[in-house]
PDB file of N, CA and C in Angstrom:
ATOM      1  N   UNK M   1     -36.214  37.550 -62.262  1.00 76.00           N
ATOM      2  CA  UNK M   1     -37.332  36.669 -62.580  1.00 76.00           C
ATOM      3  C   UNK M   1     -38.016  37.151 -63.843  1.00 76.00           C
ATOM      4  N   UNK M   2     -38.435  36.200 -64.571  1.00 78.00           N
ATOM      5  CA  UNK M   2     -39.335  36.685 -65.980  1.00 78.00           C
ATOM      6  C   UNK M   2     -40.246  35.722 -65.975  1.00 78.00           C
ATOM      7  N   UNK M   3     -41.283  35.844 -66.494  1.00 79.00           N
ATOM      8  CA  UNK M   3     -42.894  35.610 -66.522  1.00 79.00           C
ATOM      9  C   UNK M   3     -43.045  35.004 -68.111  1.00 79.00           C
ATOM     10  N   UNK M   4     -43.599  33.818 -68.689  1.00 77.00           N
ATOM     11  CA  UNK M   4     -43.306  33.449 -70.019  1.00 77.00           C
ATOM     12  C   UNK M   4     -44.577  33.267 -70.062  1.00 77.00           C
ATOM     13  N   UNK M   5     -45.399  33.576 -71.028  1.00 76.00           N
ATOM     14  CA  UNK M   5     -46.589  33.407 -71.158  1.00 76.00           C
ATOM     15  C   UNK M   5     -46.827  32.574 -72.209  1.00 76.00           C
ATOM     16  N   UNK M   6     -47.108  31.506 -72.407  1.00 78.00           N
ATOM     17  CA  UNK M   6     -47.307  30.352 -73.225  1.00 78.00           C
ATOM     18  C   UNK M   6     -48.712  30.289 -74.113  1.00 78.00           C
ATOM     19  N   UNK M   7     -48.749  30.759 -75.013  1.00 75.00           N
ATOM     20  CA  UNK M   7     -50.208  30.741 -75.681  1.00 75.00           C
ATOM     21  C   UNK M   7     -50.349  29.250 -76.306  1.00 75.00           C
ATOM     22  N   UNK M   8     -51.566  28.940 -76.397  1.00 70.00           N
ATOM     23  CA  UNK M   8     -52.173  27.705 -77.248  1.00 70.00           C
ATOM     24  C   UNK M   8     -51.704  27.747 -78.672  1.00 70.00           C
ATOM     25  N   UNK M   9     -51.068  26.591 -78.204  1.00 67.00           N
ATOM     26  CA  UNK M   9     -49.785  25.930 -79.821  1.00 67.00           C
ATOM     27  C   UNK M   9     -51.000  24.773 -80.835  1.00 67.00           C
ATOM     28  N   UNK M  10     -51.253  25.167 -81.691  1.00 68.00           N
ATOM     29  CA  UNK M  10     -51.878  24.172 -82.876  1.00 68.00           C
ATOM     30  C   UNK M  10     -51.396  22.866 -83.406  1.00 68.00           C
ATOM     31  N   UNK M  11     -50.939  22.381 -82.175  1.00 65.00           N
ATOM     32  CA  UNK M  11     -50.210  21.091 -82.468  1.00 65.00           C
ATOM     33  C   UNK M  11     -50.684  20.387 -81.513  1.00 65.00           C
ATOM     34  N   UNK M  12     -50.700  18.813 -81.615  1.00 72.00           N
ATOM     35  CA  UNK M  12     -50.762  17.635 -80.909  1.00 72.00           C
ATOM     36  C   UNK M  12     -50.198  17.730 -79.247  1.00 72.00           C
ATOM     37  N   UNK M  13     -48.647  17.678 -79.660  1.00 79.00           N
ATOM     38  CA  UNK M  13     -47.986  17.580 -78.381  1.00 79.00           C
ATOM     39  C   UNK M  13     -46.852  18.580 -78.431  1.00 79.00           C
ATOM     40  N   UNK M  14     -46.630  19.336 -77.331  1.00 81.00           N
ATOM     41  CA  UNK M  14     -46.010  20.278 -77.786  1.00 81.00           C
ATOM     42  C   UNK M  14     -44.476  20.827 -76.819  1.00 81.00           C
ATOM     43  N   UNK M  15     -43.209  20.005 -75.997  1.00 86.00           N
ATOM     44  CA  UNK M  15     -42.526  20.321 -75.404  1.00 86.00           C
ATOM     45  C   UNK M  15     -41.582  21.632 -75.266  1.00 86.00           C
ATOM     46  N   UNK M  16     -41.809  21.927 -73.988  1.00 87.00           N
ATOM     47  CA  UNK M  16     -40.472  23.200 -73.497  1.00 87.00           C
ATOM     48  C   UNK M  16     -39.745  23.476 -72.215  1.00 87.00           C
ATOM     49  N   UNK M  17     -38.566  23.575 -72.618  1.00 90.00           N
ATOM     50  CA  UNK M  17     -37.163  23.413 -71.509  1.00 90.00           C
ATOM     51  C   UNK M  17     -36.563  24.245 -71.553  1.00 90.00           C
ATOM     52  N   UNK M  18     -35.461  24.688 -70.583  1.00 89.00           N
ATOM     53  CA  UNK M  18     -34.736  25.682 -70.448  1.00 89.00           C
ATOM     54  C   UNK M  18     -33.444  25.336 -69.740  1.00 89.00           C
ATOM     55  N   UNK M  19     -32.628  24.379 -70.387  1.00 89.00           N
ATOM     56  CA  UNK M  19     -31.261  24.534 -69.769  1.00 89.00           C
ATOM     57  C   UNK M  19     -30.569  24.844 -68.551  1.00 89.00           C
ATOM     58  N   UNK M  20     -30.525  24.078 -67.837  1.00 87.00           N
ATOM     59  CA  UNK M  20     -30.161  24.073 -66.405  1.00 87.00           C
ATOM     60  C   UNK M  20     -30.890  25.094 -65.626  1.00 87.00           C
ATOM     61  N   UNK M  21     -32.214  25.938 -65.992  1.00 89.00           N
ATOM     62  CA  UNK M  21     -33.523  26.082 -65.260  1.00 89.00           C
ATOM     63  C   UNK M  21     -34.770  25.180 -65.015  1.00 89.00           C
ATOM     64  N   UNK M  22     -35.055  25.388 -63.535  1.00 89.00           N
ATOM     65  CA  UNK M  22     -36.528  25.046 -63.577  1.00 89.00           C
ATOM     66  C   UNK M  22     -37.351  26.067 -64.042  1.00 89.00           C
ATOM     67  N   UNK M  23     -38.551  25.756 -64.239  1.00 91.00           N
ATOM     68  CA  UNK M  23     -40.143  26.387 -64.455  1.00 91.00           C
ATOM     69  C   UNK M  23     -41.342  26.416 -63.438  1.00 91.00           C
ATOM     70  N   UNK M  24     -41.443  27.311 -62.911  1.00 94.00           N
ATOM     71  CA  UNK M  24     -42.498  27.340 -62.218  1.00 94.00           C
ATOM     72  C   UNK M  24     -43.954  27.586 -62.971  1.00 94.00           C
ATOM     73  N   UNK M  25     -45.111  26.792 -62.915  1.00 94.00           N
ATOM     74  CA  UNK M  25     -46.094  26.978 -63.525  1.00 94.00           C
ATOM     75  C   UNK M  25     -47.213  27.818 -62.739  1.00 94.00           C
ATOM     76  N   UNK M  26     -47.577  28.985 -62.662  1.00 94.00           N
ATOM     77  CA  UNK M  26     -48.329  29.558 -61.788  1.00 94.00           C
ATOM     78  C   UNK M  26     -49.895  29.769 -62.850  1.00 94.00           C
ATOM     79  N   UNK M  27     -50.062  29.436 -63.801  1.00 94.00           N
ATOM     80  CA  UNK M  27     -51.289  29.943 -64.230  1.00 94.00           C
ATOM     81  C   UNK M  27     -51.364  28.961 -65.718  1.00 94.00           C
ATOM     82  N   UNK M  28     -52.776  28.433 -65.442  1.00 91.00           N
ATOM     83  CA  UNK M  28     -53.446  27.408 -66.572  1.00 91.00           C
ATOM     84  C   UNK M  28     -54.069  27.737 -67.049  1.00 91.00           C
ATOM     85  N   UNK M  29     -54.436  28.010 -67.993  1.00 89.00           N
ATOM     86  CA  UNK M  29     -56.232  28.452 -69.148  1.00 89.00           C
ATOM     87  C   UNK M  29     -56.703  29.439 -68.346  1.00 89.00           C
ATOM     88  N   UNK M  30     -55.802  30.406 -68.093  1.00 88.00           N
ATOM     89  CA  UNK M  30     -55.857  31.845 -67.318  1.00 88.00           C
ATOM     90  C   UNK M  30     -56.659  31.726 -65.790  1.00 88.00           C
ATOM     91  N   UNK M  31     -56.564  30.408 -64.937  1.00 93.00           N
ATOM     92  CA  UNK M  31     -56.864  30.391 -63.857  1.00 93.00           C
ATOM     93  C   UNK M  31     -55.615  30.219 -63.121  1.00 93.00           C
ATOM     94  N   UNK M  32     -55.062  31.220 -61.939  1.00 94.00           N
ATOM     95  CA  UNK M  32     -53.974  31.076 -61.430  1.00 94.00           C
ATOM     96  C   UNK M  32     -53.939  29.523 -60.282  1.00 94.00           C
ATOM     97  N   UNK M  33     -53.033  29.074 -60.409  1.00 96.00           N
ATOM     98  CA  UNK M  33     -52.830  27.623 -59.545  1.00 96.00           C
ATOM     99  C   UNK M  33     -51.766  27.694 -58.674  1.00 96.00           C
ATOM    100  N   UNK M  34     -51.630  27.048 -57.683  1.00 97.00           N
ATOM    101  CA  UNK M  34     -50.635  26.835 -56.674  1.00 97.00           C
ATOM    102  C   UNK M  34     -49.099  26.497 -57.004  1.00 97.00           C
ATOM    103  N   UNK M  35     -48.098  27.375 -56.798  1.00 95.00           N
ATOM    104  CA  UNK M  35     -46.920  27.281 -57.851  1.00 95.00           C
ATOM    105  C   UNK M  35     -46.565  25.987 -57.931  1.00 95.00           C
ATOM    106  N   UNK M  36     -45.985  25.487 -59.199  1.00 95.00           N
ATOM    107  CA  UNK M  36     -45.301  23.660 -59.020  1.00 95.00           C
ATOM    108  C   UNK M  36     -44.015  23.936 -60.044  1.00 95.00           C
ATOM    109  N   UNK M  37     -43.292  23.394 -60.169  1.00 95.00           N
ATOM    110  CA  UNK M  37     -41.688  23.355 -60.497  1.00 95.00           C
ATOM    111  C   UNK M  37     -41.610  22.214 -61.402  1.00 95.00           C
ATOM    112  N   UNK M  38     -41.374  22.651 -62.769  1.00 94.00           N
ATOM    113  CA  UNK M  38     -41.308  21.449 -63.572  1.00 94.00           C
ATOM    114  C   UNK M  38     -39.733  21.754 -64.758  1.00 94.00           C
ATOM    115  N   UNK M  39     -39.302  20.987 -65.055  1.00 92.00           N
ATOM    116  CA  UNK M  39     -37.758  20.882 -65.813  1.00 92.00           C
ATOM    117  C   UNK M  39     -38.037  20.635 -67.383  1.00 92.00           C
ATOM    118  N   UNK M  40     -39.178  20.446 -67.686  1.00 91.00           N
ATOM    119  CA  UNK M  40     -39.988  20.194 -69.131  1.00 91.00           C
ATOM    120  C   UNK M  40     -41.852  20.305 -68.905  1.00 91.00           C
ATOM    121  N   UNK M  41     -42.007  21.199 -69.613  1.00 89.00           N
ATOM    122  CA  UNK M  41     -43.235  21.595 -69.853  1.00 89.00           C
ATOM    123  C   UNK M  41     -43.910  20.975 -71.155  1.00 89.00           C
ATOM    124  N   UNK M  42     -44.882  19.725 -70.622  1.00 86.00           N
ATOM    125  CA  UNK M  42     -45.718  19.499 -72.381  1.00 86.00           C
ATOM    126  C   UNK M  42     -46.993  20.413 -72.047  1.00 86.00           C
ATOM    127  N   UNK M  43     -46.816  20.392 -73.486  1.00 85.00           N
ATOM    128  CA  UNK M  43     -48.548  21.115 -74.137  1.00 85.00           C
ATOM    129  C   UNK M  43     -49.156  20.789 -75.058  1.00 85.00           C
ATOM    130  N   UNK M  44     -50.707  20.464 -74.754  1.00 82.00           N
ATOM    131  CA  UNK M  44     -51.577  20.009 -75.241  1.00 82.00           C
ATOM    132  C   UNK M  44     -52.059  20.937 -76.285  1.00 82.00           C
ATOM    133  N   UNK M  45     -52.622  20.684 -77.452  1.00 79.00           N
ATOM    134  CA  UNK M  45     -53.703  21.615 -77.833  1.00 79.00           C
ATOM    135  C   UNK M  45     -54.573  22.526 -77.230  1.00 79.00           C
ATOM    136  N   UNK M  46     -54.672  23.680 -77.255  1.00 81.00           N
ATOM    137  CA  UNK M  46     -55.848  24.706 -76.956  1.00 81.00           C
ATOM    138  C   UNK M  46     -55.003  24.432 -75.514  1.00 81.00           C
ATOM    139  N   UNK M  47     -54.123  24.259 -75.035  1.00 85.00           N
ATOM    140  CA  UNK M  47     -53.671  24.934 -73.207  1.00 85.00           C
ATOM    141  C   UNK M  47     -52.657  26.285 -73.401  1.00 85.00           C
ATOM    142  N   UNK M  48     -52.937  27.004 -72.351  1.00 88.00           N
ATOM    143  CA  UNK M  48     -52.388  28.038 -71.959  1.00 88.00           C
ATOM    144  C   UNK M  48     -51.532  27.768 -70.703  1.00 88.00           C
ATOM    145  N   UNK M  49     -50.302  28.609 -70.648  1.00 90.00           N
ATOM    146  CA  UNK M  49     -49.670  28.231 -69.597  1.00 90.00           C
ATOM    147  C   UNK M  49     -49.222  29.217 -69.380  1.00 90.00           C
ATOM    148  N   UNK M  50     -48.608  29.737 -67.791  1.00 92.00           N
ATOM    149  CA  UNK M  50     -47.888  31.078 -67.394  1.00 92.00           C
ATOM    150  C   UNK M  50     -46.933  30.725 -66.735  1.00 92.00           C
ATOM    151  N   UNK M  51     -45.151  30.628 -66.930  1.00 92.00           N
ATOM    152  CA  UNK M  51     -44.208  30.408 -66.366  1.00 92.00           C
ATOM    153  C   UNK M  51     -43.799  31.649 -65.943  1.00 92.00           C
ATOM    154  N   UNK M  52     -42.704  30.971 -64.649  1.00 92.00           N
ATOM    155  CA  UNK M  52     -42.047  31.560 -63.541  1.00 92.00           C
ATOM    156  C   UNK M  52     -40.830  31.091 -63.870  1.00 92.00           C
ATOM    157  N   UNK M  53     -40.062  31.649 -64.156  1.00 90.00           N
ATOM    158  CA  UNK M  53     -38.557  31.268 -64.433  1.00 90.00           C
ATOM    159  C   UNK M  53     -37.321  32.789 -63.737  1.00 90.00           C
ATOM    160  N   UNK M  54     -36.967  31.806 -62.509  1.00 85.00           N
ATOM    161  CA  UNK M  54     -35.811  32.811 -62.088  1.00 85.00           C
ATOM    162  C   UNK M  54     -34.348  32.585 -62.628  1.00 85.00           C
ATOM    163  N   UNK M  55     -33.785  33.410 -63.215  1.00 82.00           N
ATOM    164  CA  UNK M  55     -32.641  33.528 -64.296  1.00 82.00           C
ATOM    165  C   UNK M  55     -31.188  33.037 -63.359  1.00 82.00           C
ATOM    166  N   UNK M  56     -30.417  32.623 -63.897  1.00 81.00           N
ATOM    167  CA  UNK M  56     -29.180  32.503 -63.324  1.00 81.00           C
ATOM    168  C   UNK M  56     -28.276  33.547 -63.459  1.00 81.00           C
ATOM    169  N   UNK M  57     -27.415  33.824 -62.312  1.00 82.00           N
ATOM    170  CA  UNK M  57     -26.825  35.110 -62.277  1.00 82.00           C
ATOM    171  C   UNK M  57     -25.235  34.969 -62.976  1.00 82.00           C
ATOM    172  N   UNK M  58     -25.482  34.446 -64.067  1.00 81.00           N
ATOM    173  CA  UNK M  58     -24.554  33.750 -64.419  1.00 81.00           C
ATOM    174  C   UNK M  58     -23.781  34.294 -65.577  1.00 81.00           C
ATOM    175  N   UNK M  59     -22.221  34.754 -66.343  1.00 81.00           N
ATOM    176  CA  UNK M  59     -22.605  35.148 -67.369  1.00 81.00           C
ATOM    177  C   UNK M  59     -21.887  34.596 -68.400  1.00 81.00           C
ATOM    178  N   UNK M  60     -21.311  33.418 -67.951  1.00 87.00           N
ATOM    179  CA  UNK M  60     -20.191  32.405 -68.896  1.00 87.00           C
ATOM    180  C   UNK M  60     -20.972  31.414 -69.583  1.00 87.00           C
ATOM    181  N   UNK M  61     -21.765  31.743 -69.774  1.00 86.00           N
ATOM    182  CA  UNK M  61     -23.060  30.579 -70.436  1.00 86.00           C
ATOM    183  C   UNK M  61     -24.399  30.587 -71.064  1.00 86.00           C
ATOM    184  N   UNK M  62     -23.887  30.405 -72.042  1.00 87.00           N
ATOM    185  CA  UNK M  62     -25.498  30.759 -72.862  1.00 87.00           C
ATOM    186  C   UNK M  62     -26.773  29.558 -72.543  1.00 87.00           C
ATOM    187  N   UNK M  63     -27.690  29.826 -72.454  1.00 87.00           N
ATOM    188  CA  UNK M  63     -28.569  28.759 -71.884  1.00 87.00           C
ATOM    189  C   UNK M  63     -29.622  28.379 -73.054  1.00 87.00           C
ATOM    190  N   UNK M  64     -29.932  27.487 -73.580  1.00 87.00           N
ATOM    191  CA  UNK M  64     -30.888  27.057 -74.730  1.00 87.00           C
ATOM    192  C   UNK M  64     -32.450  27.016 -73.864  1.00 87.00           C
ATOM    193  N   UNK M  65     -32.751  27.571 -75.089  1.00 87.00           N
ATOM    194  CA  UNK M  65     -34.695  27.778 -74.491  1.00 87.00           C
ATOM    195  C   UNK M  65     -35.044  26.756 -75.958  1.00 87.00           C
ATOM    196  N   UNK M  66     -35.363  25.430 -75.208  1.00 87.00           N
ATOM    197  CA  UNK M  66     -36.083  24.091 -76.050  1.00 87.00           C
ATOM    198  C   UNK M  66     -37.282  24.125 -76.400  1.00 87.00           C
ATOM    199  N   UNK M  67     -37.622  23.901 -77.680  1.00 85.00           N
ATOM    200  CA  UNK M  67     -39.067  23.573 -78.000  1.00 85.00           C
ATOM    201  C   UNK M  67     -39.283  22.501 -78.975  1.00 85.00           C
ATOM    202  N   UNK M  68     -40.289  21.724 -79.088  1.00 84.00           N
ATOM    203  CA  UNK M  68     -39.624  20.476 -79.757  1.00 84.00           C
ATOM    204  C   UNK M  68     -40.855  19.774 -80.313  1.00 84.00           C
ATOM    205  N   UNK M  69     -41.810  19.130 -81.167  1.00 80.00           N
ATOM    206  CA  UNK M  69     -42.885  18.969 -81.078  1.00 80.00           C
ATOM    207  C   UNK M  69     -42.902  16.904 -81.054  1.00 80.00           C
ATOM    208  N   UNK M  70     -43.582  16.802 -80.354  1.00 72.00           N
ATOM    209  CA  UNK M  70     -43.526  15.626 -80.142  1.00 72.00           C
ATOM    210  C   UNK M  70     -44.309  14.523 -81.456  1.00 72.00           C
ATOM    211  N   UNK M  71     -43.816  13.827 -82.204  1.00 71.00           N
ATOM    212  CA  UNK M  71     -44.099  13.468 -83.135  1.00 71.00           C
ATOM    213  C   UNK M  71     -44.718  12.202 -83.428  1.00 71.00           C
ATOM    214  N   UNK M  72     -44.787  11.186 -82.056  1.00 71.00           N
ATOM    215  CA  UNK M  72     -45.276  10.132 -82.121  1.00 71.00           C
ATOM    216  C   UNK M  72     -46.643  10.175 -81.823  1.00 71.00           C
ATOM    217  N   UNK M  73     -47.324  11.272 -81.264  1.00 59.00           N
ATOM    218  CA  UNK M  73     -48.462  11.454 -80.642  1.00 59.00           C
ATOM    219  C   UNK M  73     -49.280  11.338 -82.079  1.00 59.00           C
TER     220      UNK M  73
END
């Protein structure tokens, strides 16, 4: 398991994914929250986020860590 700590991105809209992982979100604007499971993470301006991501035991596969900024916003 690894812990991703997401600091406040200076952008509009701000997406992130991880290749055949989920994300667990355990902590918002440094208040911890009830775990929830998400497959794409947006981010707002000025948010903080704390992911839960358990790794695949896997080793034939490189996995892409997505970030992408959303441009219509």
């Amino acid at each position: 398991r690894s812990t991703l700590q997401i600091p406040d991105i200076p952008v509009q809209v701000f997406h992130l994914a991880m290749e055949g992982h989920d994300m667990q979100v355990i902590e918002l604007d440094g208040v911890e929250v009830e775990p929830f499971t998400v497959d794409e993470l947006s981010i707002s301006a000025a948010q903080r986020y704390s992911l839960l991501v358990e790794a695949k035991n896997e080793t034939d596969k490189n996995y892409a860590f997505m970030a992408f900024q959303n441009t219509d916003m």
